Coordinates of C-alpha atoms and ligand atoms in Angstrom, one line a residue:
M1 CA 95.6 94.1 123.7
N2 CA 93.6 91.6 125.7
S3 CA 94.5 88.0 125.7
S4 CA 91.7 86.6 123.6
L5 CA 92.6 89.2 120.9
R6 CA 96.3 88.3 121.1
K7 CA 95.3 84.6 120.6
I8 CA 93.3 85.5 117.5
A9 CA 96.1 87.6 116.1
L10 CA 98.6 84.8 116.6
L11 CA 96.1 82.3 115.0
I12 CA 95.7 84.6 112.0
L13 CA 99.4 85.0 111.7
A14 CA 100.0 81.3 111.8
V15 CA 97.0 80.2 109.6
I16 CA 96.9 83.0 107.0
I17 CA 99.8 85.5 107.0
L18 CA 102.7 83.0 107.3
P19 CA 101.3 80.6 104.6
V20 CA 100.6 83.5 102.3
L21 CA 104.1 84.8 102.7
V22 CA 105.7 81.4 102.2
F23 CA 103.5 80.7 99.2
S24 CA 104.3 84.1 97.7
V25 CA 108.1 83.7 98.1
F26 CA 107.9 80.1 96.7
E27 CA 105.7 81.3 93.8
I28 CA 108.0 84.2 92.9
G29 CA 111.0 81.9 92.9
N30 CA 109.1 79.5 90.7
L31 CA 108.1 82.2 88.3
R32 CA 111.8 83.2 87.9
Q33 CA 112.8 79.6 87.3
N34 CA 110.0 79.1 84.7
E35 CA 111.0 82.3 82.9
K36 CA 114.5 81.0 82.7
I37 CA 113.4 77.6 81.4
I38 CA 111.2 79.2 78.8
Q39 CA 114.0 81.5 77.7
D40 CA 116.4 78.5 77.4
I41 CA 113.9 76.5 75.3
Y42 CA 113.4 79.6 73.1
K43 CA 117.1 80.1 72.6
N44 CA 117.6 76.5 71.7
Q45 CA 114.9 76.7 69.1
L46 CA 116.4 79.8 67.6
D47 CA 119.8 78.1 67.6
A48 CA 118.3 75.2 65.8
I49 CA 117.0 77.4 63.0
L50 CA 120.4 79.0 62.6
F51 CA 121.9 75.5 62.6
S52 CA 119.6 74.6 59.7
V53 CA 120.8 77.7 57.7
N54 CA 124.4 76.6 58.3
Q55 CA 123.5 73.1 57.3
Y56 CA 121.9 74.4 54.1
S57 CA 125.0 76.4 53.1
D58 CA 127.2 73.3 53.8
D59 CA 124.8 71.3 51.5
I60 CA 125.1 73.9 48.8
V61 CA 128.9 73.9 48.7
S62 CA 129.0 70.1 49.2
N63 CA 126.7 69.7 46.2
L64 CA 128.8 72.0 44.2
S65 CA 132.0 70.1 45.1
S66 CA 130.4 66.9 44.0
R67 CA 129.4 68.4 40.7
I68 CA 132.9 69.8 40.3
E69 CA 134.4 66.4 40.9
N70 CA 132.0 64.8 38.5
S71 CA 132.8 67.2 35.7
L72 CA 136.6 66.7 36.3
N73 CA 136.1 63.0 36.0
D74 CA 134.2 63.3 32.8
N75 CA 136.1 61.9 30.0
K76 CA 135.8 65.0 28.0
P77 CA 139.0 66.4 26.5
D78 CA 138.5 69.8 28.1
T79 CA 136.7 70.2 31.3
V80 CA 137.2 73.9 31.6
P81 CA 134.0 75.1 29.7
E82 CA 132.0 72.6 31.8
L83 CA 133.4 74.0 35.1
N84 CA 132.9 77.6 33.8
R85 CA 129.3 76.8 33.1
L86 CA 128.9 75.2 36.6
L87 CA 130.4 78.1 38.4
S88 CA 128.5 80.7 36.5
E89 CA 125.4 79.4 38.2
F90 CA 126.9 80.7 41.5
S91 CA 127.6 84.4 41.1
A92 CA 128.9 84.3 44.7
V93 CA 131.8 82.1 43.6
I94 CA 134.6 84.3 42.3
S95 CA 136.9 81.5 41.3
L96 CA 137.9 77.9 41.8
M97 CA 141.6 77.3 42.2
Q98 CA 143.2 73.9 42.2
F99 CA 146.4 72.7 43.7
D100 CA 148.2 69.4 44.0
N101 CA 149.1 67.9 47.4
N102 CA 152.4 69.8 47.4
L103 CA 150.4 73.0 47.1
E104 CA 151.6 73.5 43.5
Y105 CA 149.1 75.6 41.6
L106 CA 147.4 73.5 38.9
S107 CA 144.6 75.6 37.3
S108 CA 141.8 78.1 38.0
V109 CA 138.3 78.6 36.8
P110 CA 137.5 81.0 35.3
Y111 CA 140.8 80.6 33.6
S112 CA 141.3 84.4 33.2
Y113 CA 141.1 84.8 37.0
R114 CA 144.7 84.8 37.9
D115 CA 145.5 87.3 40.5
S116 CA 149.0 86.7 41.7
T117 CA 148.4 88.4 45.1
L118 CA 145.4 86.2 45.7
L119 CA 147.3 83.2 44.6
S120 CA 150.1 83.7 47.0
E121 CA 147.6 84.5 49.8
I122 CA 145.8 81.2 49.1
I123 CA 149.1 79.3 49.1
T124 CA 150.1 80.8 52.4
R125 CA 146.7 80.0 53.9
L126 CA 146.9 76.4 52.7
G127 CA 150.4 76.2 54.1
S128 CA 149.3 77.3 57.5
N129 CA 146.3 74.9 57.4
G130 CA 148.3 71.7 57.0
N131 CA 146.4 69.9 59.7
T132 CA 143.0 70.7 58.2
L133 CA 144.2 69.5 54.8
H134 CA 145.5 66.3 56.3
Q135 CA 142.1 65.7 58.0
L136 CA 140.2 66.5 54.8
Q137 CA 142.3 64.0 52.8
T138 CA 141.9 61.3 55.5
Y139 CA 138.1 61.8 55.3
M140 CA 138.3 61.7 51.5
K141 CA 140.2 58.4 51.7
G142 CA 137.4 57.1 53.9
G143 CA 134.9 58.0 51.1
Y144 CA 133.6 61.1 52.7
R145 CA 134.1 64.6 51.3
K146 CA 134.3 67.3 54.0
I147 CA 134.3 71.0 53.3
E148 CA 136.2 73.4 55.5
T149 CA 136.9 77.2 55.6
I150 CA 140.6 78.2 55.8
G151 CA 139.9 81.8 56.4
K152 CA 139.7 84.9 54.3
T153 CA 141.8 87.0 52.1
S154 CA 142.9 90.6 52.6
R155 CA 140.0 91.6 50.3
D156 CA 137.5 89.8 52.5
M157 CA 137.1 86.8 50.1
Q158 CA 136.3 83.6 51.9
L159 CA 138.4 80.6 51.1
I160 CA 136.7 77.2 51.3
V161 CA 138.6 74.1 50.7
F162 CA 137.8 70.5 49.8
Y163 CA 139.4 67.6 48.1
T164 CA 138.5 65.9 44.8
L165 CA 139.7 62.6 43.5
V166 CA 140.5 62.9 39.9
K167 CA 141.9 59.9 38.1
D168 CA 143.3 58.5 41.4
Q169 CA 144.9 61.8 42.2
Y170 CA 143.9 64.0 45.2
I171 CA 143.4 67.6 44.2
I172 CA 143.0 70.5 46.6
N173 CA 140.2 72.8 45.5
V174 CA 139.8 76.3 46.9
L175 CA 136.6 78.1 46.3
V176 CA 137.0 81.9 46.5
I177 CA 133.7 83.2 47.6
D178 CA 132.2 86.6 48.0
P179 CA 130.5 86.3 51.4
G180 CA 128.1 89.2 50.9
K181 CA 126.8 87.7 47.7
F182 CA 126.8 84.2 49.1
I183 CA 124.4 85.2 51.9
S184 CA 122.2 87.6 50.0
Q185 CA 121.9 85.6 46.8
V186 CA 122.6 81.9 47.5
L187 CA 121.2 81.6 51.1
D188 CA 118.5 84.3 50.7
P189 CA 115.8 82.0 49.3
K190 CA 116.3 79.5 52.0
I191 CA 116.4 82.1 54.7
Q192 CA 113.2 83.7 53.3
E193 CA 111.5 80.3 53.5
I194 CA 112.6 79.7 57.1
A195 CA 111.9 83.3 58.3
K196 CA 108.5 83.7 56.5
D197 CA 106.6 86.4 58.5
K198 CA 107.6 84.9 61.9
F199 CA 111.3 85.7 62.2
Y200 CA 113.9 88.2 61.3
I201 CA 117.1 86.6 60.2
V202 CA 120.1 88.9 59.7
A203 CA 123.8 88.7 58.9
Y204 CA 126.6 90.7 60.4
R205 CA 130.2 91.2 59.8
A206 CA 132.1 90.5 63.0
G207 CA 132.6 93.7 65.0
E208 CA 129.8 95.6 63.3
D209 CA 126.6 96.5 65.2
L210 CA 124.3 96.7 62.3
P211 CA 123.5 93.8 60.0
F212 CA 124.4 94.2 56.3
Y213 CA 121.7 91.7 55.4
T214 CA 118.2 91.2 56.8
S215 CA 115.5 88.8 55.7
D216 CA 112.9 91.6 55.9
K217 CA 114.0 94.8 54.2
Q218 CA 111.6 96.9 56.3
Y219 CA 113.2 95.7 59.4
N220 CA 115.0 98.2 61.6
P221 CA 117.2 96.1 63.8
E222 CA 117.4 97.1 67.4
K223 CA 118.5 94.3 69.6
I224 CA 119.2 90.8 68.6
D225 CA 120.7 88.6 71.3
N226 CA 120.7 85.3 69.4
K227 CA 123.8 85.3 67.2
E228 CA 125.7 82.3 65.8
P229 CA 128.8 82.2 63.5
F230 CA 128.5 81.0 59.9
W231 CA 130.3 77.7 59.7
L232 CA 131.7 78.4 56.2
L233 CA 132.2 82.1 56.4
K234 CA 134.9 83.3 58.8
D235 CA 134.1 86.5 60.8
Y236 CA 130.5 86.4 59.7
L237 CA 127.6 86.0 62.1
M238 CA 123.9 85.5 61.7
G239 CA 121.2 86.5 64.1
I240 CA 117.6 85.6 64.6
E241 CA 114.7 87.1 66.5
M242 CA 110.9 86.6 66.5
K243 CA 108.8 89.3 64.8
D244 CA 106.4 91.2 67.1
L245 CA 106.8 90.0 70.6
T246 CA 109.6 87.6 71.2
I247 CA 109.0 84.5 73.3
A248 CA 111.5 86.0 75.8
D249 CA 109.3 89.1 75.9
L250 CA 106.2 86.9 76.3
A251 CA 107.8 85.0 79.1
R252 CA 108.9 88.2 80.7
E253 CA 105.3 89.6 80.3
R254 CA 103.8 86.5 81.7
T255 CA 106.2 86.6 84.7
K256 CA 105.3 90.2 85.2
R257 CA 101.6 89.5 85.0
N258 CA 101.9 86.6 87.5
L259 CA 103.9 88.7 89.8
I260 CA 101.3 91.4 89.8
L261 CA 98.6 88.7 90.4
V262 CA 100.6 87.3 93.4
V263 CA 101.0 90.8 94.8
L264 CA 97.4 91.6 94.2
M265 CA 96.3 88.4 95.8
D266 CA 98.5 89.0 98.8
T267 CA 97.1 92.5 99.2
V268 CA 93.5 91.2 99.0
L269 CA 94.2 88.4 101.4
L270 CA 96.1 90.6 103.9
S271 CA 93.6 93.4 103.8
G272 CA 90.8 90.8 104.1
T273 CA 92.6 89.4 107.1
W274 CA 93.0 92.9 108.5
L275 CA 89.3 93.5 108.1
I276 CA 88.4 90.3 109.7
F277 CA 90.7 91.0 112.6
R278 CA 89.3 94.5 113.0
N279 CA 85.8 93.0 113.0
V280 CA 86.7 90.4 115.6
K281 CA 88.4 93.0 117.7
R282 CA 85.2 95.1 117.5
Q283 CA 83.1 92.1 118.6
V284 CA 85.5 91.3 121.4
E285 CA 85.3 95.0 122.5
L286 CA 81.5 94.9 122.2
S287 CA 81.2 91.9 124.3
Q288 CA 83.4 93.6 126.9
M289 CA 81.2 96.7 126.7
K290 CA 78.1 94.5 127.1
S291 CA 79.5 93.0 130.3
D292 CA 80.4 96.5 131.5
F293 CA 76.9 97.5 130.6
V294 CA 75.3 94.8 132.8
S295 CA 77.4 95.8 135.8
N296 CA 76.7 99.5 135.2
V297 CA 73.0 99.0 134.9
S298 CA 72.8 96.8 137.9
H299 CA 74.6 99.4 139.8
E300 CA 72.4 102.2 138.4
I301 CA 69.3 100.2 139.5
R302 CA 70.7 99.2 142.9
T303 CA 71.4 102.7 144.1
P304 CA 67.8 104.1 143.7
L305 CA 66.3 100.9 144.9
A306 CA 68.5 101.1 148.1
L307 CA 67.4 104.7 148.6
I308 CA 63.8 104.0 148.0
S309 CA 63.7 101.1 150.4
M310 CA 65.7 103.0 153.0
Y311 CA 63.3 106.0 153.0
I312 CA 60.2 103.8 152.9
E313 CA 61.5 101.8 156.0
T314 CA 62.2 105.0 157.8
L315 CA 58.7 106.4 157.0
E316 CA 57.1 103.1 157.9
M317 CA 58.7 103.0 161.3
G318 CA 57.0 106.4 161.9
R319 CA 60.2 107.9 163.2
V320 CA 59.9 111.0 161.0
K321 CA 57.5 113.4 162.7
S322 CA 57.9 116.7 160.8
A323 CA 55.5 117.1 157.9
E324 CA 58.2 118.9 156.0
K325 CA 60.7 116.0 156.3
I326 CA 58.0 113.5 155.4
K327 CA 57.3 115.5 152.2
E328 CA 61.0 115.6 151.5
Y329 CA 61.3 111.8 151.9
Y330 CA 58.3 111.3 149.6
N331 CA 60.0 113.5 147.1
V332 CA 63.2 111.5 147.2
I333 CA 61.2 108.3 146.7
L334 CA 59.4 109.9 143.8
L335 CA 62.6 111.2 142.3
E336 CA 64.4 107.8 142.6
T337 CA 61.4 106.0 141.2
S338 CA 61.4 108.2 138.2
R339 CA 65.1 107.7 137.8
L340 CA 64.5 103.9 138.0
S341 CA 61.8 104.1 135.4
G342 CA 64.1 106.3 133.3
I343 CA 66.7 103.6 133.3
V344 CA 64.2 100.8 132.5
N345 CA 62.6 103.0 129.8
R346 CA 66.0 103.6 128.2
I347 CA 66.8 99.8 128.2
L348 CA 63.4 99.0 126.8
S349 CA 63.7 101.8 124.2
F350 CA 67.1 100.4 123.2
S351 CA 65.8 96.8 122.9
Q352 CA 62.9 98.0 120.8
I353 CA 65.3 99.9 118.5
E354 CA 67.6 96.8 118.3
S355 CA 64.8 94.6 117.3
N356 CA 63.2 97.2 115.0
K357 CA 60.0 97.1 117.0
R358 CA 59.8 100.7 117.9
K359 CA 56.9 102.5 116.2
Y360 CA 57.0 106.1 115.2
T361 CA 54.1 108.4 114.5
F362 CA 55.1 111.4 112.4
S363 CA 53.0 114.5 112.8
E364 CA 53.5 118.3 112.4
T365 CA 55.6 119.3 115.3
V366 CA 56.6 122.6 116.8
I367 CA 60.0 122.1 118.3
N368 CA 59.6 124.8 121.0
E369 CA 56.5 123.0 122.3
V370 CA 58.4 119.7 122.6
V371 CA 61.2 121.4 124.5
E372 CA 58.9 123.2 126.8
N373 CA 56.8 120.1 127.6
A374 CA 59.9 118.0 128.2
A375 CA 61.3 120.7 130.5
L376 CA 58.3 120.2 132.7
T377 CA 59.4 116.7 133.5
F378 CA 63.0 117.4 134.4
R379 CA 62.9 121.0 135.6
Y380 CA 62.2 120.2 139.2
S381 CA 65.0 117.6 139.6
L382 CA 67.3 119.9 137.7
E383 CA 66.8 122.9 140.0
N384 CA 66.9 120.5 143.0
K385 CA 70.4 119.6 142.0
G386 CA 71.5 123.2 141.8
F387 CA 71.4 123.6 138.0
R388 CA 70.6 126.9 136.3
Y389 CA 68.5 126.1 133.3
S390 CA 67.8 128.6 130.6
F391 CA 65.8 128.2 127.4
E392 CA 66.4 130.5 124.4
P393 CA 63.6 129.7 122.0
G394 CA 64.1 130.6 118.3
E395 CA 61.4 132.7 116.7
D396 CA 59.1 131.8 113.8
L397 CA 60.5 128.3 113.5
P398 CA 58.9 126.2 110.7
V399 CA 57.1 123.1 111.8
I400 CA 58.8 119.7 111.3
M401 CA 57.5 116.3 110.7
A402 CA 58.5 114.3 113.7
D403 CA 57.5 111.6 116.2
R404 CA 57.1 113.9 119.2
E405 CA 57.7 111.3 121.8
S406 CA 61.0 110.1 120.4
I407 CA 62.4 113.5 119.8
A408 CA 61.5 114.5 123.3
D409 CA 63.3 111.3 124.5
A410 CA 66.4 112.4 122.5
F411 CA 66.3 115.9 123.9
V412 CA 65.8 114.6 127.5
N413 CA 68.8 112.3 127.0
L414 CA 71.0 115.3 126.1
V415 CA 69.9 117.3 129.1
D416 CA 70.4 114.2 131.3
N417 CA 74.0 113.9 130.1
A418 CA 74.6 117.6 130.5
M419 CA 73.6 117.1 134.2
K420 CA 75.5 113.9 134.7
Y421 CA 78.8 115.3 133.2
S422 CA 78.8 118.8 134.8
T423 CA 80.9 119.7 137.9
E424 CA 81.1 123.2 139.4
N425 CA 79.6 125.2 136.6
K426 CA 76.0 124.1 136.6
D427 CA 74.6 126.3 133.8
I428 CA 72.7 124.4 131.1
T429 CA 71.4 126.3 128.1
V430 CA 68.9 125.0 125.6
R431 CA 68.4 126.8 122.3
T432 CA 66.2 126.3 119.3
G433 CA 66.7 127.9 115.9
K434 CA 66.9 127.4 112.2
Y435 CA 69.5 127.4 109.5
D436 CA 69.3 126.5 105.8
N437 CA 66.5 124.0 105.6
Y438 CA 66.9 122.8 109.2
V439 CA 65.4 123.4 112.6
F440 CA 67.6 122.6 115.5
V441 CA 67.6 122.2 119.3
E442 CA 70.9 122.3 121.1
V443 CA 71.9 121.7 124.7
E444 CA 75.0 123.3 126.1
D445 CA 76.8 122.6 129.3
H446 CA 80.0 123.6 131.0
G447 CA 80.9 120.2 132.3
I448 CA 83.9 117.9 131.8
G449 CA 83.7 117.9 128.0
I450 CA 84.8 115.1 125.6
S451 CA 88.2 114.6 123.9
D452 CA 88.3 114.6 120.1
K453 CA 89.3 110.9 120.1
N454 CA 86.2 109.9 122.1
Q455 CA 83.8 112.2 120.2
K456 CA 84.0 109.6 117.4
F457 CA 82.8 106.8 119.5
I458 CA 80.2 108.2 122.0
F459 CA 77.3 107.4 119.6
D460 CA 78.3 103.7 119.5
K461 CA 76.1 101.5 121.6
F462 CA 77.6 100.6 125.1
Y463 CA 80.4 103.1 124.5
R464 CA 81.4 105.0 127.6
V465 CA 84.3 107.3 128.2
T466 CA 86.4 105.8 131.0
E467 CA 89.4 108.2 131.0
M468 CA 88.1 111.0 133.2
N469 CA 87.3 110.4 136.8
L470 CA 83.8 111.8 136.7
A471 CA 82.8 109.9 133.5
N472 CA 84.1 106.8 135.3
S473 CA 82.3 107.4 138.5
V474 CA 79.0 108.5 137.0
K475 CA 77.1 105.4 136.2
G476 CA 75.5 105.0 132.8
S477 CA 74.6 102.4 130.3
G478 CA 76.4 103.8 127.3
L479 CA 73.1 103.6 125.4
G480 CA 71.8 107.2 125.7
L481 CA 73.6 108.7 122.7
A482 CA 73.2 105.5 120.6
I483 CA 69.4 105.9 121.1
V484 CA 69.6 109.6 120.2
K485 CA 71.6 108.8 117.1
H486 CA 69.0 106.2 116.0
I487 CA 66.1 108.6 116.5
M488 CA 67.9 111.3 114.5
D489 CA 68.5 108.7 111.7
I490 CA 64.8 107.9 111.7
H491 CA 64.1 111.6 111.2
K492 CA 66.7 111.9 108.5
G493 CA 68.3 114.5 110.7
S494 CA 71.8 114.8 112.2
I495 CA 73.5 115.1 115.5
Y496 CA 76.5 117.4 116.0
V497 CA 78.8 117.7 118.9
K498 CA 81.3 120.4 119.8
S499 CA 83.2 119.8 122.9
T500 CA 86.4 120.8 124.7
P501 CA 87.6 118.7 127.6
G502 CA 87.4 120.8 130.7
S503 CA 85.1 123.5 129.4
G504 CA 81.9 121.8 128.3
S505 CA 79.9 120.3 125.4
L506 CA 77.3 121.4 123.0
F507 CA 75.1 118.8 121.3
R508 CA 72.8 119.9 118.5
L509 CA 70.0 117.9 116.9
S510 CA 69.0 119.2 113.4
F511 CA 65.7 118.2 111.7
P512 CA 65.0 118.8 108.1
V513 CA 62.1 121.0 107.3
K514 CA 59.6 119.6 104.8
Ligands
ADP601 P1 76.0 107.1 129.3 O1 74.9 106.2 129.9 O2 77.3 106.6 129.7 O3 75.8 108.5 129.7 P2 75.7 107.9 126.6 O4 75.5 107.1 125.4 O5 74.6 108.9 126.9 O6 75.9 106.9 127.8 O7 77.0 108.7 126.5 C1 78.2 108.1 126.1 C2 79.4 108.8 126.7 O8 79.6 110.1 126.2 C3 79.3 109.0 128.2 O9 79.8 107.8 128.9 C4 80.1 110.2 128.4 O10 81.4 109.9 128.7 C5 80.0 111.0 127.2 N1 79.1 112.1 127.2 C6 77.9 112.2 126.8 N2 77.3 113.4 127.0 C7 78.3 114.1 127.6 C8 78.4 115.5 128.0 N3 77.4 116.3 127.9 N4 79.5 115.9 128.6 C9 80.6 115.1 128.7 N5 80.6 113.8 128.3 C10 79.4 113.3 127.7

C-alpha cells in the first residue's frame, strides 16, 4: 500500500472505526445495565403489590380480632351466639379456640368443634412459640394488638394467634383457618380488584409447581418468577406476573432491538467507511495512473519526434544520395508523423469523450466496408513490420446503425494493440460475422495475452498492464480500450475479450442490428 493510502487508512481507523467500536462497547454495556435497572424496578413494583395483598389479609384478621374482643367484652350474659354469628361470616375460619396464659383451654367457637387431636396440636404449638406469645402480650400491654402465625396443623390448618384483653385478663386466641378457603374466598375479591386485567396473581402450596388458585381462571401458568410468602399462612406463596408481555419481556425486547440497531449502525458505518476508503484508494490509484500517463505520452511523442528530426536533418545535409534511401527516409518520416497524429488524435478523442463533446452521426453502415477502408490506413505499416494480416469477412451481414468514424477508430485501436502486444507470431486475423441479433468484428492476435485478473481492468482509463516485460516496455497511454469501450456503449453494443497469457488475445466488438 502506498504511503498516502496508509495515512488515510490510519486516519479512518482513528477517526471512525475506533470511536465506533468504543461507542458500541459502551452502548452495549449501558443497555445491559438499563435492562437490569428496569427489571429491578419492575420486581419492586410487583413485590409492592404482593405486599398490599399481605397487608390486606393482616387487616382482615386484625379487624376480626377486634370484633372478637369487642363481643367478648360486651356485657351480655352469653357471648357464644354473638361469636358464632361473627365467625359464620368467615367460612375460612374453622374455629376459634381460647386459652389462658398458662395454656389452659378455656373455650371454643363453634362450641361443638372440639377435636382432641387438634387441641393437643394447638397446645404443643403454643408451647413451642413461647417467645412469640411473650412478644404479642408485650405489644398488647402497649395498647397494640399484633397477629402472628404459629404454624399449621397436621391437616394443613393454619394457626393464627392474637391476644384479647377481657375484663383485665389476657386471653390467647387461636384462629384455625382453612388456607385454601381463606385465599379463594376472603382474599379473592381484593386480589381481583388489584389484578384487574393487568396481572395474574396466583397462590401456591410450598413445593408445588402449579398454583391451586389463580386470579384468572383461564390462565395457564407457565413461568412466574415473582413469588412471595403469605405472612399469615405458613408454607403458602403468592406469585404475580403481568398479563401479555411482562415489563421484563419488554425490557428484554427493547434491549434486543437496541442491540440490533447498534449492530446495524456499526455495519452501515463500517461498510460506508470501507466504500469511502475504496473510493479514495481508486482516486489515489487514478492520480498515479494519470502521472504515469503523462510520462508515457511524453515518451511516446518524444520517440517519433526524435526520429523525424533525425531523418530530416540527414536529408537536409544532402548526405543521402540514393533515390531509394531518400524514399525510405521519407517513408519513415511519414510513418512517424502518422504515429504522432495517432497519439494526438487518441488524446483529443479521449478528452472529447471525457467532456461529452464528441459528436456522433449514426447512419446505415456495412461493417465489412468499415473494416476494409480502415485496413487501407494501417495495412502498409502492418506489413512493413512483418505482420501477416488476414481478413475473413462474414457474408450477408445486416447493416447496422453506427457512427462510421468512431467504429473505425475502435477497430483500428484493436489492431494497433494486436500489433503492439505481439512478439514472434505476427499473425493478425480480423473476422466479421453475425449471431443472434448482433453483427460483430473481431481481432485475433498471437501475442503476449492478458491474465484473467487484468482483463477486468484493461477497459479502465489509464489502466496499463505492468506485469509483463513487453507490456511494460511498449509505450502507451492506457486510453485505447477505454475509448473503445465508450464507443461501444454509445452504440449499445458490447466488447468481449478472450485471452490466454502467452498465446494471444481475441477482442470482439458486437453491434445490435436494428
Ligand atoms: P495502451 O495504450 O497501454 O495500449 P489500452 O487501453 O489500449 O492502452 O490497453 C490497456 C492495456 O491492455 C495495455 O496496456 C495492455 O497491457 C493490454 N492489452 C490491450 N490489448 C492487448 C492485446 N491485444 N494483447 C495483450 N495485451 C493487450
